[in-house]
mmCIF file with all atom_site columns, C-alpha atoms in Angstrom:
data_model
loop_
_atom_site.group_PDB
_atom_site.id
_atom_site.type_symbol
_atom_site.label_atom_id
_atom_site.label_alt_id
_atom_site.label_comp_id
_atom_site.label_asym_id
_atom_site.label_entity_id
_atom_site.label_seq_id
_atom_site.pdbx_PDB_ins_code
_atom_site.Cartn_x
_atom_site.Cartn_y
_atom_site.Cartn_z
_atom_site.occupancy
_atom_site.B_iso_or_equiv
_atom_site.pdbx_formal_charge
_atom_site.auth_seq_id
_atom_site.auth_comp_id
_atom_site.auth_asym_id
_atom_site.auth_atom_id
_atom_site.pdbx_PDB_model_num
ATOM 1   C CA . ALA R 1 1   ? 20.498  -14.990 1.357   1.00 0.00 ? 1   ALA R CA 1
ATOM 2   C CA . GLN R 1 2   ? 20.011  -14.598 -2.027  1.00 0.00 ? 2   GLN R CA 1
ATOM 3   C CA . SER R 1 3   ? 18.726  -11.317 -3.842  1.00 0.00 ? 3   SER R CA 1
ATOM 4   C CA . VAL R 1 4   ? 18.041  -10.126 -7.324  1.00 0.00 ? 4   VAL R CA 1
ATOM 5   C CA . THR R 1 5   ? 17.764  -6.712  -7.417  1.00 0.00 ? 5   THR R CA 1
ATOM 6   C CA . GLN R 1 6   ? 16.311  -4.171  -10.513 1.00 0.00 ? 6   GLN R CA 1
ATOM 7   C CA . PRO R 1 7   ? 18.057  -0.372  -10.240 1.00 0.00 ? 7   PRO R CA 1
ATOM 8   C CA . ASP R 1 8   ? 14.899  1.397   -12.811 1.00 0.00 ? 8   ASP R CA 1
ATOM 9   C CA . ILE R 1 9   ? 11.754  0.889   -11.480 1.00 0.00 ? 9   ILE R CA 1
ATOM 10  C CA . HIS R 1 10  ? 10.579  2.228   -14.894 1.00 0.00 ? 10  HIS R CA 1
ATOM 11  C CA . ILE R 1 11  ? 11.743  3.548   -17.819 1.00 0.00 ? 11  ILE R CA 1
ATOM 12  C CA . THR R 1 12  ? 10.446  4.843   -21.283 1.00 0.00 ? 12  THR R CA 1
ATOM 13  C CA . VAL R 1 13  ? 11.705  4.866   -24.197 1.00 0.00 ? 13  VAL R CA 1
ATOM 14  C CA . SER R 1 14  ? 10.468  5.907   -28.020 1.00 0.00 ? 14  SER R CA 1
ATOM 15  C CA . GLU R 1 15  ? 10.397  3.236   -30.708 1.00 0.00 ? 15  GLU R CA 1
ATOM 16  C CA . GLY R 1 16  ? 13.123  2.235   -32.501 1.00 0.00 ? 16  GLY R CA 1
ATOM 17  C CA . ALA R 1 17  ? 15.803  3.179   -30.304 1.00 0.00 ? 17  ALA R CA 1
ATOM 18  C CA . SER R 1 18  ? 17.982  0.525   -27.920 1.00 0.00 ? 18  SER R CA 1
ATOM 19  C CA . LEU R 1 19  ? 17.002  -0.982  -24.854 1.00 0.00 ? 19  LEU R CA 1
ATOM 20  C CA . GLU R 1 20  ? 18.651  -1.869  -21.504 1.00 0.00 ? 20  GLU R CA 1
ATOM 21  C CA . LEU R 1 21  ? 17.209  -3.348  -18.442 1.00 0.00 ? 21  LEU R CA 1
ATOM 22  C CA . ARG R 1 22  ? 19.596  -4.502  -15.350 1.00 0.00 ? 22  ARG R CA 1
ATOM 23  C CA . CYS R 1 23  ? 19.894  -6.868  -13.606 1.00 0.00 ? 23  CYS R CA 1
ATOM 24  C CA . ASN R 1 24  ? 21.721  -7.852  -10.840 1.00 0.00 ? 24  ASN R CA 1
ATOM 25  C CA . TYR R 1 25  ? 22.651  -10.653 -8.252  1.00 0.00 ? 25  TYR R CA 1
ATOM 26  C CA . SER R 1 26  ? 23.902  -11.455 -4.945  1.00 0.00 ? 26  SER R CA 1
ATOM 27  C CA . TYR R 1 27  ? 24.379  -15.773 -4.824  1.00 0.00 ? 27  TYR R CA 1
ATOM 28  C CA . GLY R 1 28  ? 26.555  -17.597 -3.218  1.00 0.00 ? 28  GLY R CA 1
ATOM 29  C CA . ALA R 1 29  ? 27.389  -19.333 -6.343  1.00 0.00 ? 29  ALA R CA 1
ATOM 30  C CA . THR R 1 30  ? 26.517  -19.371 -10.538 1.00 0.00 ? 30  THR R CA 1
ATOM 31  C CA . PRO R 1 31  ? 23.184  -19.111 -10.882 1.00 0.00 ? 31  PRO R CA 1
ATOM 32  C CA . TYR R 1 32  ? 20.824  -19.971 -13.215 1.00 0.00 ? 32  TYR R CA 1
ATOM 33  C CA . LEU R 1 33  ? 19.361  -16.724 -14.261 1.00 0.00 ? 33  LEU R CA 1
ATOM 34  C CA . PHE R 1 34  ? 15.880  -15.884 -16.405 1.00 0.00 ? 34  PHE R CA 1
ATOM 35  C CA . TRP R 1 35  ? 14.411  -13.392 -17.931 1.00 0.00 ? 35  TRP R CA 1
ATOM 36  C CA . TYR R 1 36  ? 10.247  -12.590 -18.002 1.00 0.00 ? 36  TYR R CA 1
ATOM 37  C CA . VAL R 1 37  ? 7.868   -10.296 -18.887 1.00 0.00 ? 37  VAL R CA 1
ATOM 38  C CA . GLN R 1 38  ? 4.564   -9.714  -17.906 1.00 0.00 ? 38  GLN R CA 1
ATOM 39  C CA . SER R 1 39  ? 2.353   -7.970  -20.361 1.00 0.00 ? 39  SER R CA 1
ATOM 40  C CA . PRO R 1 40  ? -0.738  -5.962  -18.384 1.00 0.00 ? 40  PRO R CA 1
ATOM 41  C CA . GLY R 1 41  ? -3.536  -8.740  -17.031 1.00 0.00 ? 41  GLY R CA 1
ATOM 42  C CA . GLN R 1 42  ? -1.145  -11.600 -18.609 1.00 0.00 ? 42  GLN R CA 1
ATOM 43  C CA . GLY R 1 43  ? 0.657   -14.315 -16.511 1.00 0.00 ? 43  GLY R CA 1
ATOM 44  C CA . LEU R 1 44  ? 4.578   -14.231 -16.964 1.00 0.00 ? 44  LEU R CA 1
ATOM 45  C CA . GLN R 1 45  ? 6.430   -15.402 -20.252 1.00 0.00 ? 45  GLN R CA 1
ATOM 46  C CA . LEU R 1 46  ? 9.991   -16.612 -20.006 1.00 0.00 ? 46  LEU R CA 1
ATOM 47  C CA . LEU R 1 47  ? 11.859  -14.278 -22.476 1.00 0.00 ? 47  LEU R CA 1
ATOM 48  C CA . LEU R 1 48  ? 15.459  -16.495 -22.049 1.00 0.00 ? 48  LEU R CA 1
ATOM 49  C CA . LYS R 1 49  ? 17.514  -17.958 -19.612 1.00 0.00 ? 49  LYS R CA 1
ATOM 50  C CA . TYR R 1 50  ? 21.228  -18.552 -18.954 1.00 0.00 ? 50  TYR R CA 1
ATOM 51  C CA . PHE R 1 51  ? 22.598  -22.135 -17.438 1.00 0.00 ? 51  PHE R CA 1
ATOM 52  C CA . SER R 1 52  ? 26.000  -22.557 -18.190 1.00 0.00 ? 52  SER R CA 1
ATOM 53  C CA . GLY R 1 53  ? 28.108  -21.405 -21.903 1.00 0.00 ? 53  GLY R CA 1
ATOM 54  C CA . ASP R 1 54  ? 28.113  -19.451 -23.548 1.00 0.00 ? 54  ASP R CA 1
ATOM 55  C CA . THR R 1 55  ? 27.265  -15.556 -22.120 1.00 0.00 ? 55  THR R CA 1
ATOM 56  C CA . LEU R 1 56  ? 24.940  -14.120 -24.170 1.00 0.00 ? 56  LEU R CA 1
ATOM 57  C CA . VAL R 1 57  ? 22.204  -15.831 -24.879 1.00 0.00 ? 57  VAL R CA 1
ATOM 58  C CA . GLN R 1 58  ? 19.199  -14.753 -27.155 1.00 0.00 ? 58  GLN R CA 1
ATOM 59  C CA . GLY R 1 59  ? 15.218  -14.687 -26.175 1.00 0.00 ? 59  GLY R CA 1
ATOM 60  C CA . ILE R 1 60  ? 12.411  -14.256 -27.438 1.00 0.00 ? 60  ILE R CA 1
ATOM 61  C CA . LYS R 1 61  ? 11.004  -11.223 -29.750 1.00 0.00 ? 61  LYS R CA 1
ATOM 62  C CA . GLY R 1 62  ? 14.448  -10.023 -30.454 1.00 0.00 ? 62  GLY R CA 1
ATOM 63  C CA . PHE R 1 63  ? 16.054  -9.956  -26.864 1.00 0.00 ? 63  PHE R CA 1
ATOM 64  C CA . GLU R 1 64  ? 19.447  -10.983 -24.852 1.00 0.00 ? 64  GLU R CA 1
ATOM 65  C CA . ALA R 1 65  ? 21.325  -10.484 -22.526 1.00 0.00 ? 65  ALA R CA 1
ATOM 66  C CA . GLU R 1 66  ? 25.022  -11.208 -21.070 1.00 0.00 ? 66  GLU R CA 1
ATOM 67  C CA . PHE R 1 67  ? 25.549  -12.696 -18.671 1.00 0.00 ? 67  PHE R CA 1
ATOM 68  C CA . LYS R 1 68  ? 28.816  -11.351 -16.850 1.00 0.00 ? 68  LYS R CA 1
ATOM 69  C CA . ARG R 1 69  ? 29.566  -12.936 -13.715 1.00 0.00 ? 69  ARG R CA 1
ATOM 70  C CA . SER R 1 70  ? 32.425  -9.787  -12.495 1.00 0.00 ? 70  SER R CA 1
ATOM 71  C CA . GLN R 1 71  ? 29.068  -7.635  -11.903 1.00 0.00 ? 71  GLN R CA 1
ATOM 72  C CA . SER R 1 72  ? 26.891  -10.402 -10.977 1.00 0.00 ? 72  SER R CA 1
ATOM 73  C CA . SER R 1 73  ? 24.773  -9.063  -14.241 1.00 0.00 ? 73  SER R CA 1
ATOM 74  C CA . PHE R 1 74  ? 22.452  -10.549 -16.577 1.00 0.00 ? 74  PHE R CA 1
ATOM 75  C CA . ASN R 1 75  ? 21.088  -7.233  -18.177 1.00 0.00 ? 75  ASN R CA 1
ATOM 76  C CA . LEU R 1 76  ? 18.211  -7.338  -21.098 1.00 0.00 ? 76  LEU R CA 1
ATOM 77  C CA . ARG R 1 77  ? 18.476  -6.191  -23.849 1.00 0.00 ? 77  ARG R CA 1
ATOM 78  C CA . LYS R 1 78  ? 17.215  -5.632  -27.095 1.00 0.00 ? 78  LYS R CA 1
ATOM 79  C CA . PRO R 1 79  ? 19.121  -3.547  -30.257 1.00 0.00 ? 79  PRO R CA 1
ATOM 80  C CA . SER R 1 80  ? 15.400  -1.735  -31.394 1.00 0.00 ? 80  SER R CA 1
ATOM 81  C CA . VAL R 1 81  ? 12.831  -1.504  -29.304 1.00 0.00 ? 81  VAL R CA 1
ATOM 82  C CA . HIS R 1 82  ? 8.770   -1.453  -30.757 1.00 0.00 ? 82  HIS R CA 1
ATOM 83  C CA . TRP R 1 83  ? 5.468   -0.520  -28.935 1.00 0.00 ? 83  TRP R CA 1
ATOM 84  C CA . SER R 1 84  ? 3.888   -3.937  -28.281 1.00 0.00 ? 84  SER R CA 1
ATOM 85  C CA . ASP R 1 85  ? 7.176   -4.821  -26.535 1.00 0.00 ? 85  ASP R CA 1
ATOM 86  C CA . ALA R 1 86  ? 5.453   -1.934  -22.949 1.00 0.00 ? 86  ALA R CA 1
ATOM 87  C CA . ALA R 1 87  ? 5.035   -4.259  -20.088 1.00 0.00 ? 87  ALA R CA 1
ATOM 88  C CA . GLU R 1 88  ? 6.623   -5.212  -16.697 1.00 0.00 ? 88  GLU R CA 1
ATOM 89  C CA . TYR R 1 89  ? 10.220  -7.566  -17.376 1.00 0.00 ? 89  TYR R CA 1
ATOM 90  C CA . PHE R 1 90  ? 11.628  -9.770  -14.985 1.00 0.00 ? 90  PHE R CA 1
ATOM 91  C CA . CYS R 1 91  ? 15.277  -10.365 -13.595 1.00 0.00 ? 91  CYS R CA 1
ATOM 92  C CA . ALA R 1 92  ? 14.763  -14.803 -11.788 1.00 0.00 ? 92  ALA R CA 1
ATOM 93  C CA . VAL R 1 93  ? 17.720  -16.716 -9.935  1.00 0.00 ? 93  VAL R CA 1
ATOM 94  C CA . THR R 1 94  ? 17.618  -20.016 -9.271  1.00 0.00 ? 94  THR R CA 1
ATOM 95  C CA . ARG R 1 95  ? 19.882  -22.645 -8.960  1.00 0.00 ? 95  ARG R CA 1
ATOM 96  C CA . ASN R 1 96  ? 18.957  -26.385 -7.563  1.00 0.00 ? 96  ASN R CA 1
ATOM 97  C CA . TYR R 1 97  ? 14.962  -26.097 -6.471  1.00 0.00 ? 97  TYR R CA 1
ATOM 98  C CA . GLY R 1 98  ? 11.985  -24.485 -7.663  1.00 0.00 ? 98  GLY R CA 1
ATOM 99  C CA . GLN R 1 99  ? 11.527  -22.929 -3.831  1.00 0.00 ? 99  GLN R CA 1
ATOM 100 C CA . ASN R 1 100 ? 14.447  -20.943 -4.330  1.00 0.00 ? 100 ASN R CA 1
ATOM 101 C CA . PHE R 1 101 ? 12.999  -19.262 -7.666  1.00 0.00 ? 101 PHE R CA 1
ATOM 102 C CA . VAL R 1 102 ? 13.493  -15.634 -6.594  1.00 0.00 ? 102 VAL R CA 1
ATOM 103 C CA . PHE R 1 103 ? 12.376  -13.240 -8.746  1.00 0.00 ? 103 PHE R CA 1
ATOM 104 C CA . GLY R 1 104 ? 13.164  -9.529  -8.571  1.00 0.00 ? 104 GLY R CA 1
ATOM 105 C CA . PRO R 1 105 ? 11.126  -6.030  -8.557  1.00 0.00 ? 105 PRO R CA 1
ATOM 106 C CA . GLY R 1 106 ? 10.523  -5.771  -12.206 1.00 0.00 ? 106 GLY R CA 1
ATOM 107 C CA . THR R 1 107 ? 11.442  -3.487  -14.102 1.00 0.00 ? 107 THR R CA 1
ATOM 108 C CA . ARG R 1 108 ? 8.523   -1.055  -15.722 1.00 0.00 ? 108 ARG R CA 1
ATOM 109 C CA . LEU R 1 109 ? 9.245   -0.346  -19.575 1.00 0.00 ? 109 LEU R CA 1
ATOM 110 C CA . SER R 1 110 ? 6.419   1.816   -21.851 1.00 0.00 ? 110 SER R CA 1
ATOM 111 C CA . VAL R 1 111 ? 7.823   3.354   -24.614 1.00 0.00 ? 111 VAL R CA 1
ATOM 112 C CA . LEU R 1 112 ? 6.215   6.810   -26.494 1.00 0.00 ? 112 LEU R CA 1
ATOM 113 C CA . PRO R 1 113 ? 5.835   6.568   -30.288 1.00 0.00 ? 113 PRO R CA 1
ATOM 114 C CA . GLY F 2 1   ? -4.281  -28.264 -21.179 1.00 0.00 ? 1   GLY F CA 1
ATOM 115 C CA . ALA F 2 2   ? -2.322  -26.004 -23.861 1.00 0.00 ? 2   ALA F CA 1
ATOM 116 C CA . GLY F 2 3   ? -1.592  -23.408 -20.834 1.00 0.00 ? 3   GLY F CA 1
ATOM 117 C CA . VAL F 2 4   ? -1.814  -22.883 -17.083 1.00 0.00 ? 4   VAL F CA 1
ATOM 118 C CA . SER F 2 5   ? -4.847  -21.668 -16.472 1.00 0.00 ? 5   SER F CA 1
ATOM 119 C CA . GLN F 2 6   ? -6.397  -19.907 -12.904 1.00 0.00 ? 6   GLN F CA 1
ATOM 120 C CA . SER F 2 7   ? -10.428 -19.506 -11.682 1.00 0.00 ? 7   SER F CA 1
ATOM 121 C CA . PRO F 2 8   ? -10.936 -17.071 -10.679 1.00 0.00 ? 8   PRO F CA 1
ATOM 122 C CA . SER F 2 9   ? -9.459  -14.799 -12.685 1.00 0.00 ? 9   SER F CA 1
ATOM 123 C CA . ASN F 2 10  ? -11.318 -12.306 -10.488 1.00 0.00 ? 10  ASN F CA 1
ATOM 124 C CA . LYS F 2 11  ? -12.691 -12.866 -6.530  1.00 0.00 ? 11  LYS F CA 1
ATOM 125 C CA . VAL F 2 12  ? -13.443 -10.017 -4.693  1.00 0.00 ? 12  VAL F CA 1
ATOM 126 C CA . THR F 2 13  ? -14.094 -10.427 -0.627  1.00 0.00 ? 13  THR F CA 1
ATOM 127 C CA . GLU F 2 14  ? -15.738 -9.665  2.121   1.00 0.00 ? 14  GLU F CA 1
ATOM 128 C CA . LYS F 2 15  ? -12.517 -9.546  5.223   1.00 0.00 ? 15  LYS F CA 1
ATOM 129 C CA . GLY F 2 16  ? -13.331 -12.385 7.706   1.00 0.00 ? 16  GLY F CA 1
ATOM 130 C CA . LYS F 2 17  ? -14.442 -14.631 4.619   1.00 0.00 ? 17  LYS F CA 1
ATOM 131 C CA . ASP F 2 18  ? -12.791 -17.374 3.193   1.00 0.00 ? 18  ASP F CA 1
ATOM 132 C CA . VAL F 2 19  ? -11.689 -17.507 -0.501  1.00 0.00 ? 19  VAL F CA 1
ATOM 133 C CA . GLU F 2 20  ? -9.811  -20.529 -2.741  1.00 0.00 ? 20  GLU F CA 1
ATOM 134 C CA . LEU F 2 21  ? -8.915  -20.235 -6.025  1.00 0.00 ? 21  LEU F CA 1
ATOM 135 C CA . ARG F 2 22  ? -7.685  -22.303 -8.133  1.00 0.00 ? 22  ARG F CA 1
ATOM 136 C CA . CYS F 2 23  ? -4.450  -23.746 -10.621 1.00 0.00 ? 23  CYS F CA 1
ATOM 137 C CA . ASP F 2 24  ? -4.813  -26.218 -13.351 1.00 0.00 ? 24  ASP F CA 1
ATOM 138 C CA . PRO F 2 25  ? -1.032  -27.046 -14.924 1.00 0.00 ? 25  PRO F CA 1
ATOM 139 C CA . ILE F 2 26  ? 0.059   -27.965 -17.493 1.00 0.00 ? 26  ILE F CA 1
ATOM 140 C CA . SER F 2 27  ? -1.171  -31.731 -18.640 1.00 0.00 ? 27  SER F CA 1
ATOM 141 C CA . GLY F 2 28  ? 2.602   -33.635 -17.455 1.00 0.00 ? 28  GLY F CA 1
ATOM 142 C CA . HIS F 2 29  ? 4.105   -31.116 -14.905 1.00 0.00 ? 29  HIS F CA 1
ATOM 143 C CA . THR F 2 30  ? 4.557   -32.915 -11.659 1.00 0.00 ? 30  THR F CA 1
ATOM 144 C CA . ALA F 2 31  ? 5.809   -29.628 -10.047 1.00 0.00 ? 31  ALA F CA 1
ATOM 145 C CA . LEU F 2 32  ? 3.188   -26.582 -9.427  1.00 0.00 ? 32  LEU F CA 1
ATOM 146 C CA . TYR F 2 33  ? 3.454   -23.229 -8.091  1.00 0.00 ? 33  TYR F CA 1
ATOM 147 C CA . TRP F 2 34  ? 2.058   -20.664 -5.988  1.00 0.00 ? 34  TRP F CA 1
ATOM 148 C CA . TYR F 2 35  ? 3.831   -16.549 -6.303  1.00 0.00 ? 35  TYR F CA 1
ATOM 149 C CA . ARG F 2 36  ? 2.283   -13.607 -5.400  1.00 0.00 ? 36  ARG F CA 1
ATOM 150 C CA . GLN F 2 37  ? 2.271   -10.098 -6.268  1.00 0.00 ? 37  GLN F CA 1
ATOM 151 C CA . SER F 2 38  ? 1.732   -7.280  -4.089  1.00 0.00 ? 38  SER F CA 1
ATOM 152 C CA . LEU F 2 39  ? 0.866   -4.172  -6.066  1.00 0.00 ? 39  LEU F CA 1
ATOM 153 C CA . GLY F 2 40  ? 4.574   -2.219  -6.721  1.00 0.00 ? 40  GLY F CA 1
ATOM 154 C CA . GLN F 2 41  ? 6.118   -5.181  -5.076  1.00 0.00 ? 41  GLN F CA 1
ATOM 155 C CA . GLY F 2 42  ? 7.833   -8.428  -6.874  1.00 0.00 ? 42  GLY F CA 1
ATOM 156 C CA . LEU F 2 43  ? 6.450   -11.568 -6.731  1.00 0.00 ? 43  LEU F CA 1
ATOM 157 C CA . GLU F 2 44  ? 6.586   -13.739 -3.806  1.00 0.00 ? 44  GLU F CA 1
ATOM 158 C CA . PHE F 2 45  ? 7.218   -17.506 -3.176  1.00 0.00 ? 45  PHE F CA 1
ATOM 159 C CA . LEU F 2 46  ? 4.562   -19.106 -1.232  1.00 0.00 ? 46  LEU F CA 1
ATOM 160 C CA . ILE F 2 47  ? 4.522   -22.906 -1.753  1.00 0.00 ? 47  ILE F CA 1
ATOM 161 C CA . TYR F 2 48  ? 5.628   -25.804 -4.083  1.00 0.00 ? 48  TYR F CA 1
ATOM 162 C CA . PHE F 2 49  ? 4.498   -28.852 -4.955  1.00 0.00 ? 49  PHE F CA 1
ATOM 163 C CA . GLN F 2 50  ? 6.388   -31.945 -6.520  1.00 0.00 ? 50  GLN F CA 1
ATOM 164 C CA . GLY F 2 51  ? 3.763   -34.160 -6.817  1.00 0.00 ? 51  GLY F CA 1
ATOM 165 C CA . ASN F 2 52  ? 0.591   -33.910 -4.506  1.00 0.00 ? 52  ASN F CA 1
ATOM 166 C CA . SER F 2 53  ? 3.393   -33.107 -1.474  1.00 0.00 ? 53  SER F CA 1
ATOM 167 C CA . ALA F 2 54  ? 4.730   -29.673 -0.433  1.00 0.00 ? 54  ALA F CA 1
ATOM 168 C CA . PRO F 2 55  ? 8.825   -30.060 0.168   1.00 0.00 ? 55  PRO F CA 1
ATOM 169 C CA . ASP F 2 56  ? 8.215   -26.419 0.850   1.00 0.00 ? 56  ASP F CA 1
ATOM 170 C CA . LYS F 2 57  ? 6.297   -23.976 3.023   1.00 0.00 ? 57  LYS F CA 1
ATOM 171 C CA . SER F 2 58  ? 8.384   -21.786 4.751   1.00 0.00 ? 58  SER F CA 1
ATOM 172 C CA . GLY F 2 59  ? 7.025   -19.154 2.183   1.00 0.00 ? 59  GLY F CA 1
ATOM 173 C CA . LEU F 2 60  ? 4.110   -18.831 2.406   1.00 0.00 ? 60  LEU F CA 1
ATOM 174 C CA . PRO F 2 61  ? 3.279   -15.417 5.296   1.00 0.00 ? 61  PRO F CA 1
ATOM 175 C CA . SER F 2 62  ? 0.505   -16.794 7.607   1.00 0.00 ? 62  SER F CA 1
ATOM 176 C CA . ASP F 2 63  ? -1.185  -19.665 8.399   1.00 0.00 ? 63  ASP F CA 1
ATOM 177 C CA . ARG F 2 64  ? -3.956  -18.577 7.508   1.00 0.00 ? 64  ARG F CA 1
ATOM 178 C CA . PHE F 2 65  ? -2.364  -19.907 4.462   1.00 0.00 ? 65  PHE F CA 1
ATOM 179 C CA . SER F 2 66  ? -3.147  -22.615 3.382   1.00 0.00 ? 66  SER F CA 1
ATOM 180 C CA . ALA F 2 67  ? -2.946  -25.063 -0.706  1.00 0.00 ? 67  ALA F CA 1
ATOM 181 C CA . GLU F 2 68  ? -3.681  -29.396 -1.813  1.00 0.00 ? 68  GLU F CA 1
ATOM 182 C CA . ARG F 2 69  ? -3.042  -30.532 -4.421  1.00 0.00 ? 69  ARG F CA 1
ATOM 183 C CA . THR F 2 70  ? -4.894  -33.521 -5.507  1.00 0.00 ? 70  THR F CA 1
ATOM 184 C CA . GLY F 2 71  ? -3.843  -36.421 -8.376  1.00 0.00 ? 71  GLY F CA 1
ATOM 185 C CA . GLY F 2 72  ? -0.563  -34.570 -9.080  1.00 0.00 ? 72  GLY F CA 1
ATOM 186 C CA . SER F 2 73  ? -2.810  -31.901 -11.422 1.00 0.00 ? 73  SER F CA 1
ATOM 187 C CA . VAL F 2 74  ? -5.276  -29.368 -10.019 1.00 0.00 ? 74  VAL F CA 1
ATOM 188 C CA . SER F 2 75  ? -4.275  -27.555 -6.869  1.00 0.00 ? 75  SER F CA 1
ATOM 189 C CA . THR F 2 76  ? -5.558  -24.832 -4.413  1.00 0.00 ? 76  THR F CA 1
ATOM 190 C CA . LEU F 2 77  ? -4.957  -22.554 -2.708  1.00 0.00 ? 77  LEU F CA 1
ATOM 191 C CA . THR F 2 78  ? -6.971  -20.801 -0.008  1.00 0.00 ? 78  THR F CA 1
ATOM 192 C CA . ILE F 2 79  ? -7.315  -18.374 1.836   1.00 0.00 ? 79  ILE F CA 1
ATOM 193 C CA . GLN F 2 80  ? -9.052  -18.320 5.262   1.00 0.00 ? 80  GLN F CA 1
ATOM 194 C CA . ARG F 2 81  ? -10.176 -15.141 7.476   1.00 0.00 ? 81  ARG F CA 1
ATOM 195 C CA . THR F 2 82  ? -9.853  -12.949 4.145   1.00 0.00 ? 82  THR F CA 1
ATOM 196 C CA . GLN F 2 83  ? -7.421  -9.717  5.257   1.00 0.00 ? 83  GLN F CA 1
ATOM 197 C CA . GLN F 2 84  ? -7.231  -6.136  3.577   1.00 0.00 ? 84  GLN F CA 1
ATOM 198 C CA . GLU F 2 85  ? -3.769  -6.700  3.377   1.00 0.00 ? 85  GLU F CA 1
ATOM 199 C CA . ASP F 2 86  ? -4.061  -10.173 1.405   1.00 0.00 ? 86  ASP F CA 1
ATOM 200 C CA . SER F 2 87  ? -4.712  -8.522  -1.612  1.00 0.00 ? 87  SER F CA 1
ATOM 201 C CA . ALA F 2 88  ? -3.325  -9.294  -4.419  1.00 0.00 ? 88  ALA F CA 1
ATOM 202 C CA . VAL F 2 89  ? -2.607  -11.526 -7.572  1.00 0.00 ? 89  VAL F CA 1
ATOM 203 C CA . TYR F 2 90  ? -1.341  -14.685 -7.481  1.00 0.00 ? 90  TYR F CA 1
ATOM 204 C CA . LEU F 2 91  ? -0.212  -16.510 -9.865  1.00 0.00 ? 91  LEU F CA 1
ATOM 205 C CA . CYS F 2 92  ? 0.658   -20.388 -10.696 1.00 0.00 ? 92  CYS F CA 1
ATOM 206 C CA . ALA F 2 93  ? 3.266   -21.887 -12.613 1.00 0.00 ? 93  ALA F CA 1
ATOM 207 C CA . SER F 2 94  ? 4.121   -25.706 -13.479 1.00 0.00 ? 94  SER F CA 1
ATOM 208 C CA . SER F 2 95  ? 7.153   -27.272 -14.319 1.00 0.00 ? 95  SER F CA 1
ATOM 209 C CA . LEU F 2 96  ? 7.624   -30.662 -16.238 1.00 0.00 ? 96  LEU F CA 1
ATOM 210 C CA . LEU F 2 97  ? 9.921   -31.145 -12.776 1.00 0.00 ? 97  LEU F CA 1
ATOM 211 C CA . ALA F 2 98  ? 11.141  -28.938 -9.149  1.00 0.00 ? 98  ALA F CA 1
ATOM 212 C CA . THR F 2 99  ? 14.419  -28.445 -10.951 1.00 0.00 ? 99  THR F CA 1
ATOM 213 C CA . SER F 2 100 ? 15.144  -25.514 -11.706 1.00 0.00 ? 100 SER F CA 1
ATOM 214 C CA . LYS F 2 101 ? 16.756  -26.487 -15.378 1.00 0.00 ? 101 LYS F CA 1
ATOM 215 C CA . ASN F 2 102 ? 12.958  -26.755 -15.934 1.00 0.00 ? 102 ASN F CA 1
ATOM 216 C CA . ILE F 2 103 ? 11.359  -23.405 -17.163 1.00 0.00 ? 103 ILE F CA 1
ATOM 217 C CA . GLN F 2 104 ? 7.902   -22.678 -14.848 1.00 0.00 ? 104 GLN F CA 1
ATOM 218 C CA . TYR F 2 105 ? 4.760   -21.858 -16.901 1.00 0.00 ? 105 TYR F CA 1
ATOM 219 C CA . PHE F 2 106 ? 3.125   -18.879 -15.419 1.00 0.00 ? 106 PHE F CA 1
ATOM 220 C CA . GLY F 2 107 ? -1.108  -18.504 -15.739 1.00 0.00 ? 107 GLY F CA 1
ATOM 221 C CA . ALA F 2 108 ? -3.280  -15.479 -15.729 1.00 0.00 ? 108 ALA F CA 1
ATOM 222 C CA . GLY F 2 109 ? -2.955  -15.563 -12.675 1.00 0.00 ? 109 GLY F CA 1
ATOM 223 C CA . THR F 2 110 ? -6.517  -14.510 -9.959  1.00 0.00 ? 110 THR F CA 1
ATOM 224 C CA . ARG F 2 111 ? -6.746  -10.503 -8.140  1.00 0.00 ? 111 ARG F CA 1
ATOM 225 C CA . LEU F 2 112 ? -7.593  -10.591 -5.138  1.00 0.00 ? 112 LEU F CA 1
ATOM 226 C CA . SER F 2 113 ? -9.587  -7.635  -2.925  1.00 0.00 ? 113 SER F CA 1
ATOM 227 C CA . VAL F 2 114 ? -9.900  -7.852  -0.319  1.00 0.00 ? 114 VAL F CA 1
ATOM 228 C CA . LEU F 2 115 ? -12.521 -4.923  0.564   1.00 0.00 ? 115 LEU F CA 1
#
């Protein structure tokens, strides 16, 4: 069965520091990959998505992610974190239909001033 | 509407009571999804609708859970005889079509607390 792992439950970085959130997936074929962000008390907002083509994708709020087929990974990066980036980040995969939309457990990001 | 709207935002109920959670998707979106987010857990898929039909109900945790959608728009998730383990945030999402290339847009969720 398909699965998504996010090895880091909680990450703390200083404002202005770089960030990388890890996502690994187990899937029978090349999946469609997504990163969502959830601020406290809010719904999920799509940061970026990968379907095919260029393996480095750009998203909103200065985020980017790189798909590495050989490592089954889709890590999220940001060169300089802002205090407003503190939130929960979810990686998700799917292939065909919405019912197979599988989310990882999430990584909580804290930002120190 | 401009976004996915869920009501109520918070619901406190007593064990054994029935609850109804409502989701109003983005206008024109044909697909609608329900997820459950328990404390410290990721998102658990419950059910999705394409139009008014639910091709996949396999995520519903028990027969106490049911959902319906009428008019291809509003959906209601009903939990009968609530248990404490039902306490969670219930998220609804909608997309233009039920294919993975159609992005799911999420509501803010309903936080359910079963005492």
